[in-house]
Coordinates of C-alpha atoms in Angstrom, one line a residue:
X1145 CA 8.3 10.6 8.0
X1146 CA 11.2 8.7 9.4
X1147 CA 11.4 5.9 12.0
X1148 CA 13.8 5.7 14.9
X1149 CA 14.4 2.0 14.8
X1150 CA 15.7 -0.4 12.1
X1151 CA 16.5 0.7 8.6
X1152 CA 14.6 0.6 5.4
X1153 CA 15.9 -1.5 2.5
X1154 CA 18.1 0.7 0.2
X1155 CA 16.3 -0.8 -2.8
X1156 CA 12.9 0.4 -1.6
X1157 CA 14.4 3.9 -0.8
X1158 CA 15.7 3.9 -4.4
X1159 CA 12.3 2.8 -5.7
X1160 CA 10.7 5.8 -4.0
X1161 CA 13.2 8.2 -5.5
X1162 CA 12.6 6.7 -9.0
X1163 CA 8.8 7.2 -8.5
X1164 CA 9.3 10.8 -7.5
X1165 CA 11.7 11.3 -10.4
X1166 CA 9.0 10.4 -12.9
X1167 CA 6.2 12.2 -11.0
X1168 CA 4.7 15.2 -12.9
X1169 CA 4.1 17.2 -9.7
X1170 CA 7.7 17.1 -8.5
X1171 CA 9.6 20.3 -9.2
X1172 CA 12.3 20.2 -11.9
X1173 CA 15.0 21.5 -9.5
X1174 CA 14.1 18.6 -7.1
X1175 CA 14.3 16.1 -9.9
X1176 CA 17.9 17.3 -10.6
X1177 CA 18.8 16.3 -7.1
X1178 CA 16.9 13.0 -7.3
X1179 CA 18.5 12.1 -10.6
X1180 CA 21.9 12.5 -9.1
X1181 CA 21.0 10.5 -6.0
X1182 CA 19.6 7.7 -8.1
X1183 CA 22.7 7.6 -10.3
X1184 CA 24.9 7.5 -7.2
X1185 CA 22.9 4.6 -5.8
X1186 CA 23.0 2.7 -9.1
X1187 CA 26.8 3.1 -9.3
X1188 CA 27.4 2.3 -5.7
X1189 CA 25.6 -1.1 -6.0
X1190 CA 26.7 -1.8 -9.6
X1191 CA 23.0 -2.0 -10.7
X1192 CA 23.9 -2.6 -14.4
X1193 CA 20.5 -4.2 -15.3
X1194 CA 18.5 -1.3 -13.8
X1195 CA 20.9 1.3 -15.2
X1196 CA 20.2 0.0 -18.8
X1197 CA 16.5 0.0 -18.2
X1198 CA 16.5 3.5 -16.8
X1199 CA 18.7 4.7 -19.7
X1200 CA 16.3 3.1 -22.3
X1201 CA 13.4 4.9 -20.6
X1202 CA 15.4 8.3 -20.7
X1203 CA 15.4 8.5 -16.9
X1204 CA 19.2 8.5 -16.8
X1205 CA 21.8 9.2 -19.5
X1206 CA 23.7 6.1 -20.6
X1207 CA 27.5 6.2 -20.1
X1208 CA 29.1 3.1 -21.7
X1209 CA 32.2 3.5 -19.6
X1210 CA 30.2 3.4 -16.4
X1211 CA 28.1 0.4 -17.7
X1212 CA 31.3 -1.5 -18.7
X1213 CA 32.8 -0.8 -15.2
X1214 CA 29.7 -2.1 -13.5
X1215 CA 29.6 -5.3 -15.6
X1216 CA 33.3 -6.0 -14.9
X1217 CA 32.7 -5.6 -11.1
X1218 CA 29.6 -7.9 -11.3
X1219 CA 31.5 -10.6 -13.2
X1220 CA 34.4 -10.4 -10.7
X1221 CA 32.0 -10.6 -7.7
X1222 CA 30.0 -13.5 -9.3
X1223 CA 33.3 -15.4 -9.8
X1224 CA 34.1 -15.0 -6.1
X1225 CA 30.6 -16.1 -5.0
X1226 CA 30.7 -19.2 -7.3
X1227 CA 34.1 -20.1 -5.8
X1228 CA 32.7 -19.9 -2.3
X1229 CA 29.7 -22.1 -3.3
X1230 CA 32.1 -24.7 -4.8
X1231 CA 34.3 -24.6 -1.8
X1232 CA 31.3 -25.0 0.6
X1233 CA 30.0 -27.9 -1.4
X1234 CA 33.4 -29.7 -1.4
X1235 CA 34.7 -28.9 2.1
X1236 CA 31.9 -27.7 4.4
X1237 CA 28.5 -28.6 5.7
X1238 CA 24.9 -28.0 4.4
X1239 CA 24.5 -24.9 6.5
X1240 CA 27.6 -23.3 4.8
X1241 CA 26.4 -24.3 1.4
X1242 CA 23.0 -22.6 2.0
X1243 CA 24.7 -19.4 3.3
X1244 CA 26.9 -19.3 0.1
X1245 CA 23.9 -19.6 -2.1
X1246 CA 22.0 -17.0 0.0
X1247 CA 24.9 -14.6 -0.5
X1248 CA 24.6 -15.0 -4.3
X1249 CA 20.8 -14.4 -4.0
X1250 CA 21.3 -11.2 -2.0
X1251 CA 24.0 -10.1 -4.6
X1252 CA 21.4 -10.4 -7.4
X1253 CA 18.9 -8.5 -5.4
X1254 CA 21.4 -5.8 -4.7
X1255 CA 22.3 -5.3 -8.4
X1256 CA 18.5 -5.3 -9.2
X1257 CA 18.6 -8.4 -11.5
X1258 CA 15.1 -9.6 -10.8
X1259 CA 15.0 -12.8 -12.9
X1260 CA 18.4 -14.1 -11.7
X1261 CA 17.5 -13.1 -8.1
X1262 CA 14.3 -15.1 -8.2
X1263 CA 16.1 -18.1 -9.8
X1264 CA 18.8 -18.0 -7.1
X1265 CA 16.3 -17.6 -4.3
X1266 CA 14.7 -20.9 -5.5
X1267 CA 18.1 -22.6 -5.5
X1268 CA 18.7 -21.3 -2.0
X1269 CA 15.3 -22.5 -0.9
X1270 CA 16.1 -26.1 -2.1
X1271 CA 19.1 -26.0 0.3
X1272 CA 17.0 -24.7 3.2
X1273 CA 15.2 -26.9 5.8
X1274 CA 14.1 -24.6 8.6
X1275 CA 10.7 -23.0 8.1
X1276 CA 11.9 -19.7 9.6
X1277 CA 14.7 -19.5 7.0
X1278 CA 12.3 -20.3 4.2
X1279 CA 10.1 -17.5 5.4
X1280 CA 13.1 -15.1 5.3
X1281 CA 13.5 -16.0 1.6
X1282 CA 9.8 -15.2 1.0
X1283 CA 10.4 -11.8 2.6
X1284 CA 13.3 -11.2 0.2
X1285 CA 10.9 -12.1 -2.7
X1286 CA 8.3 -9.8 -1.3
X1287 CA 10.7 -6.9 -1.2
X1288 CA 11.6 -7.6 -4.8
X1289 CA 7.9 -7.6 -5.6
X1290 CA 7.4 -4.2 -4.0
X1291 CA 10.5 -2.8 -5.7
X1292 CA 9.0 -3.6 -9.1
X1293 CA 5.4 -3.3 -8.0
X1294 CA 4.8 -6.8 -9.3
X1295 CA 1.5 -7.6 -7.6
X1296 CA 1.3 -11.1 -9.1
X1297 CA 4.7 -12.0 -7.5
X1298 CA 3.6 -10.4 -4.2
X1299 CA 0.3 -12.3 -4.1
X1300 CA 1.9 -15.7 -4.8
X1301 CA 4.6 -15.0 -2.2
X1302 CA 2.0 -14.2 0.5
X1303 CA 0.1 -17.4 -0.3
X1304 CA 3.4 -19.3 -0.1
X1305 CA 4.2 -17.8 3.3
X1306 CA 0.8 -18.7 4.6
X1307 CA 1.3 -22.3 3.6
X1308 CA 4.7 -22.3 5.3
X1309 CA 3.1 -21.1 8.5
X1310 CA 0.9 -24.2 8.5
X1311 CA 4.2 -26.1 9.0
X1312 CA 5.3 -23.9 11.9
X1313 CA 7.0 -20.5 12.1
X1314 CA 7.4 -18.0 14.9
X1315 CA 5.0 -15.1 15.8
X1316 CA 7.6 -12.4 14.9
X1317 CA 7.6 -13.5 11.3
X1318 CA 3.8 -14.0 11.2
X1319 CA 3.4 -10.4 12.4
X1320 CA 5.8 -9.1 9.8
X1321 CA 3.8 -10.9 7.1
X1322 CA 0.7 -9.1 8.2
X1323 CA 2.3 -5.7 7.4
X1324 CA 3.5 -7.0 4.0
X1325 CA 0.0 -8.3 3.3
X1326 CA -1.6 -5.0 4.5
X1327 CA 0.7 -3.0 2.2
X1328 CA -0.3 -5.3 -0.7
X1329 CA -4.0 -4.8 0.1
X1330 CA -3.6 -1.1 0.4
X1331 CA -1.6 -0.9 -2.9
X1332 CA -4.4 -2.9 -4.7
X1333 CA -7.2 -0.7 -3.2
X1334 CA -8.5 -3.1 -0.7
X1335 CA -8.5 -0.6 2.2
X1336 CA -10.7 -2.6 4.5
X1337 CA -8.5 -5.6 4.7
X1338 CA -5.4 -3.4 4.8
X1339 CA -6.9 -1.6 7.9
X1340 CA -7.6 -4.9 9.7
X1341 CA -4.0 -6.1 9.2
X1342 CA -2.4 -2.8 10.0
X1343 CA -4.3 -2.4 13.3
X1344 CA -3.4 -6.0 14.2
X1345 CA 0.3 -5.1 13.8
X1346 CA 0.4 -1.7 15.6
X1347 CA 1.9 -3.1 18.9
X1348 CA 4.1 -5.7 17.2
X1349 CA 5.5 -3.7 14.3
X1350 CA 9.1 -4.7 13.4
X1351 CA 8.9 -4.4 9.6
X1352 CA 11.3 -1.5 9.3
X1353 CA 12.8 -2.9 6.1
X1354 CA 9.8 -1.8 4.0
X1355 CA 9.0 1.5 5.8
X1356 CA 9.5 3.4 9.1
X1357 CA 7.0 3.2 11.9
X1358 CA 5.8 6.8 11.3
X1359 CA 4.9 5.8 7.7
X1360 CA 3.1 2.7 9.0
X1361 CA 1.0 4.9 11.3
X1362 CA 0.3 7.3 8.4
X1363 CA -1.1 4.4 6.3
X1364 CA -3.0 2.9 9.3
X1365 CA -4.8 6.2 10.0
X1366 CA -5.6 6.9 6.3
X1367 CA -7.0 3.4 5.6
X1368 CA -8.9 3.4 9.0
X1369 CA -10.8 6.6 8.3
X1370 CA -12.5 5.2 5.2
X1371 CA -12.9 1.6 6.5
X1372 CA -14.1 1.8 10.2
X1373 CA -17.3 3.0 11.7
X1374 CA -17.3 5.9 14.2
X1375 CA -17.2 3.7 17.3
X1376 CA -14.4 1.5 16.0
X1377 CA -12.4 4.5 14.9
X1378 CA -12.6 5.9 18.4
X1379 CA -11.5 2.6 20.1
X1380 CA -8.9 1.4 17.7
X1381 CA -7.4 4.6 16.3
X1382 CA -8.3 7.9 18.0
X1383 CA -7.5 6.5 21.5
X1384 CA -4.8 4.0 20.5
X1385 CA -1.7 4.8 22.6
X1386 CA 0.7 3.6 19.9
X1387 CA -0.9 6.0 17.4
X1388 CA -1.0 8.9 19.9
X1389 CA 2.8 8.7 20.5
X1390 CA 3.6 9.1 16.8
X1391 CA 0.7 11.0 15.1
X1392 CA 1.9 14.4 16.2
X1393 CA 5.1 14.0 14.2
X1394 CA 3.3 13.6 10.9
X1395 CA 2.1 17.0 9.5
X1396 CA -1.7 17.5 9.4
X1397 CA -2.5 13.8 10.4
X1398 CA -3.6 14.4 14.0
X1399 CA -5.9 17.3 12.9
X1400 CA -7.2 15.2 10.1
X1401 CA -8.2 12.3 12.3
X1402 CA -9.4 14.2 15.4
X1403 CA -11.4 16.9 13.5
X1404 CA -13.3 14.2 11.7
X1405 CA -14.2 12.4 15.0
X1406 CA -15.0 15.8 16.8
X1407 CA -17.1 16.9 13.8
X1408 CA -15.0 20.0 13.3
X1409 CA -15.5 19.9 9.5
X1410 CA -13.8 23.2 8.6
X1411 CA -10.6 22.0 10.4
X1412 CA -11.0 18.7 8.7
X1413 CA -11.0 20.2 5.2
X1414 CA -8.0 22.3 6.1
X1415 CA -6.0 19.3 7.3
X1416 CA -7.2 17.2 4.3
X1417 CA -5.9 19.8 1.9
X1418 CA -2.5 19.6 3.7
X1419 CA -2.4 15.8 3.4
X1420 CA -3.3 15.6 -0.3
X1421 CA 0.3 16.4 -1.3
X1422 CA 1.6 13.6 0.9
X1423 CA -0.9 11.1 -0.5
X1424 CA -0.3 12.2 -4.1
X1425 CA 3.5 11.8 -3.7
X1426 CA 3.3 8.4 -2.0
X1427 CA 4.4 5.5 -4.2
X1428 CA 1.7 3.1 -2.9
X1429 CA -1.2 5.5 -2.6
X1430 CA -0.7 7.6 -5.7
X1431 CA -2.6 5.3 -8.1
X1432 CA -5.6 5.5 -5.7
X1433 CA -5.4 9.2 -5.1
X1434 CA -8.7 10.2 -6.8
X1435 CA -10.5 7.2 -5.3
X1436 CA -9.3 8.0 -1.8
X1437 CA -10.3 11.6 -2.1
X1438 CA -13.8 10.6 -3.0
X1439 CA -14.1 8.0 -0.2
X1440 CA -13.0 10.4 2.4
X1441 CA -15.5 13.0 1.3
X1442 CA -18.2 10.4 1.3
X1443 CA -17.4 9.5 4.9
X1444 CA -17.4 13.1 6.1
X1445 CA -20.5 14.2 4.2
X1446 CA -22.4 11.1 5.4
X1447 CA -21.3 11.8 9.0
X1448 CA -22.6 15.4 8.8
X1449 CA -25.9 14.4 7.3
X1450 CA -26.4 11.6 9.8
X1451 CA -27.4 14.2 12.4
X1452 CA -30.2 15.8 10.3
X1453 CA -33.5 14.9 8.7
X1454 CA -33.2 18.2 6.7
X1455 CA -30.6 21.0 6.7
X1456 CA -30.0 24.0 4.5
X1457 CA -27.2 23.9 1.9
X1458 CA -26.0 27.2 3.3
X1459 CA -25.6 25.8 6.8
X1460 CA -23.6 22.8 5.5
X1461 CA -21.4 25.0 3.4
X1462 CA -20.7 27.2 6.5
X1463 CA -19.8 24.1 8.6
X1464 CA -17.3 23.0 6.0
X1465 CA -15.9 26.5 5.3
X1466 CA -16.7 26.3 1.6
X1467 CA -19.1 28.1 -0.8
X1468 CA -22.7 27.1 -1.4
X1469 CA -21.9 26.5 -5.1
X1470 CA -19.1 24.1 -4.2
X1471 CA -21.1 22.0 -1.7
X1472 CA -24.1 21.9 -4.2
X1473 CA -21.9 20.6 -7.0
X1474 CA -20.1 18.1 -4.7
X1475 CA -23.4 16.7 -3.2
X1476 CA -25.0 16.4 -6.7
X1477 CA -22.1 14.2 -7.8
X1478 CA -22.2 12.0 -4.8
X1479 CA -26.0 11.6 -4.8
X1480 CA -26.0 10.7 -8.5
X1481 CA -23.3 8.1 -7.8
X1482 CA -25.4 6.6 -5.0
X1483 CA -22.8 7.5 -2.4
X1484 CA -25.1 9.8 -0.3
X1485 CA -28.7 9.1 0.7
X1486 CA -30.3 12.5 0.4
X1487 CA -32.0 14.8 -2.1
X1488 CA -31.5 18.5 -2.9
X1489 CA -34.5 20.9 -2.9
X1490 CA -32.9 23.5 -5.1
X1491 CA -35.8 26.0 -4.7
X1492 CA -35.8 25.9 -0.9
X1493 CA -32.0 25.5 -0.7
X1494 CA -32.5 22.5 1.6
X1495 CA -31.0 19.0 1.8
X1496 CA -33.4 16.2 2.8
X1497 CA -31.9 12.9 4.0
X1498 CA -33.6 9.6 3.1
X1499 CA -31.5 7.0 4.9
X1500 CA -32.3 3.5 3.6
X1501 CA -34.1 1.1 5.8
X1502 CA -31.7 -1.8 6.6
X1503 CA -34.5 -4.4 6.7
X1504 CA -36.0 -3.3 3.4
X1505 CA -32.5 -3.3 1.8
X1506 CA -32.0 -6.9 3.0
X1507 CA -35.4 -7.9 1.7
X1508 CA -34.7 -6.4 -1.7
X1509 CA -31.3 -8.1 -1.9
X1510 CA -32.9 -11.5 -1.0
X1511 CA -35.5 -11.1 -3.7
X1512 CA -32.9 -10.2 -6.3
X1513 CA -30.7 -13.2 -5.4
X1514 CA -33.7 -15.4 -5.5
X1515 CA -34.6 -14.3 -9.0
X1516 CA -31.1 -14.8 -10.1
X1517 CA -31.1 -18.4 -8.7
X1518 CA -34.4 -19.2 -10.4
X1519 CA -33.1 -18.0 -13.7
X1520 CA -30.0 -20.2 -13.3
X1521 CA -32.1 -23.2 -12.5
X1522 CA -34.3 -22.6 -15.5
X1523 CA -31.3 -22.4 -17.8
X1524 CA -29.8 -25.6 -16.3
X1525 CA -33.1 -27.5 -16.7
X1526 CA -33.2 -26.5 -20.4
X1527 CA -29.7 -27.9 -20.8
X1528 CA -30.6 -31.2 -19.0
X1529 CA -33.8 -31.5 -21.2
X1530 CA -31.7 -31.3 -24.3

């Protein structure tokens, strides 16, 4: 999945290769190629701190000569950058001073020295006045956060960006932030909020530094399927022109989406099987692979059962192109977990749906909350009496 415009940050490309290098499902012969590519990238950008970390984790072999060469280049480059900062402070204006500090920040980011990069970004921020330029520094911090999958840093940076936007800021940067925040929500298993932010950004996407547009559409479709109702899915995803122009380039995705909407369940399962490998090997989705698989099956089984008061297990198995034993075991798990509202008549081989009454569910929830509130009041009254 590659985009046509912009270019992804080299550090995030490297982060994906490192993820694949340590993934158990990647073939050994592929890992040989990845290991060489990672080493070449580390050497090219003199990433001494990362090189030492990877060597200590047995991802790369430590070569002291290579490490010494990297450190020598880093020291030389830092000396040059410090001289430029000193010269700017003595002879030039505030703008040039800021640019000199920014160059040092970007250098630390390039060599993957996280702590020094964050420190230098703070120094650069202290020299920055314009809200737009401060926002750019937040984007650099967010990229660092996604490189290290540091969700605490990402969350704080997003909050900081939102506060900056209260002071001003242009729409282009605001739209970019939506994609960063959407990726954060997706990476932390908040697919509903990720969907809303991704859909808001479809027509204004310019965030090529974190992933290509094709990948963005891939994430948008996957999160939408388990987050939107059928009507919203049709309006915002199935018929969206921006998605239609790209979805055909991504293997199995068009069939996955359209077969679900068209109730072609056999085709859906076939496309789903083709997509599982992509999801499993995605750096951001991999931790949620099992969860996502369950949620998608909940959506598709619920959609099928929505049309029936009762249906034979054999008919359902035939519709999905699987065995009766498989569908029986699947449904048993989902019913037991409260994901599906139906019961199995094993003797008759029939599924009977028992969709919950929305008003009754609201009434029960109100009673439960009322009981909880009364209990809290009683406990509070005891404390006051004492």
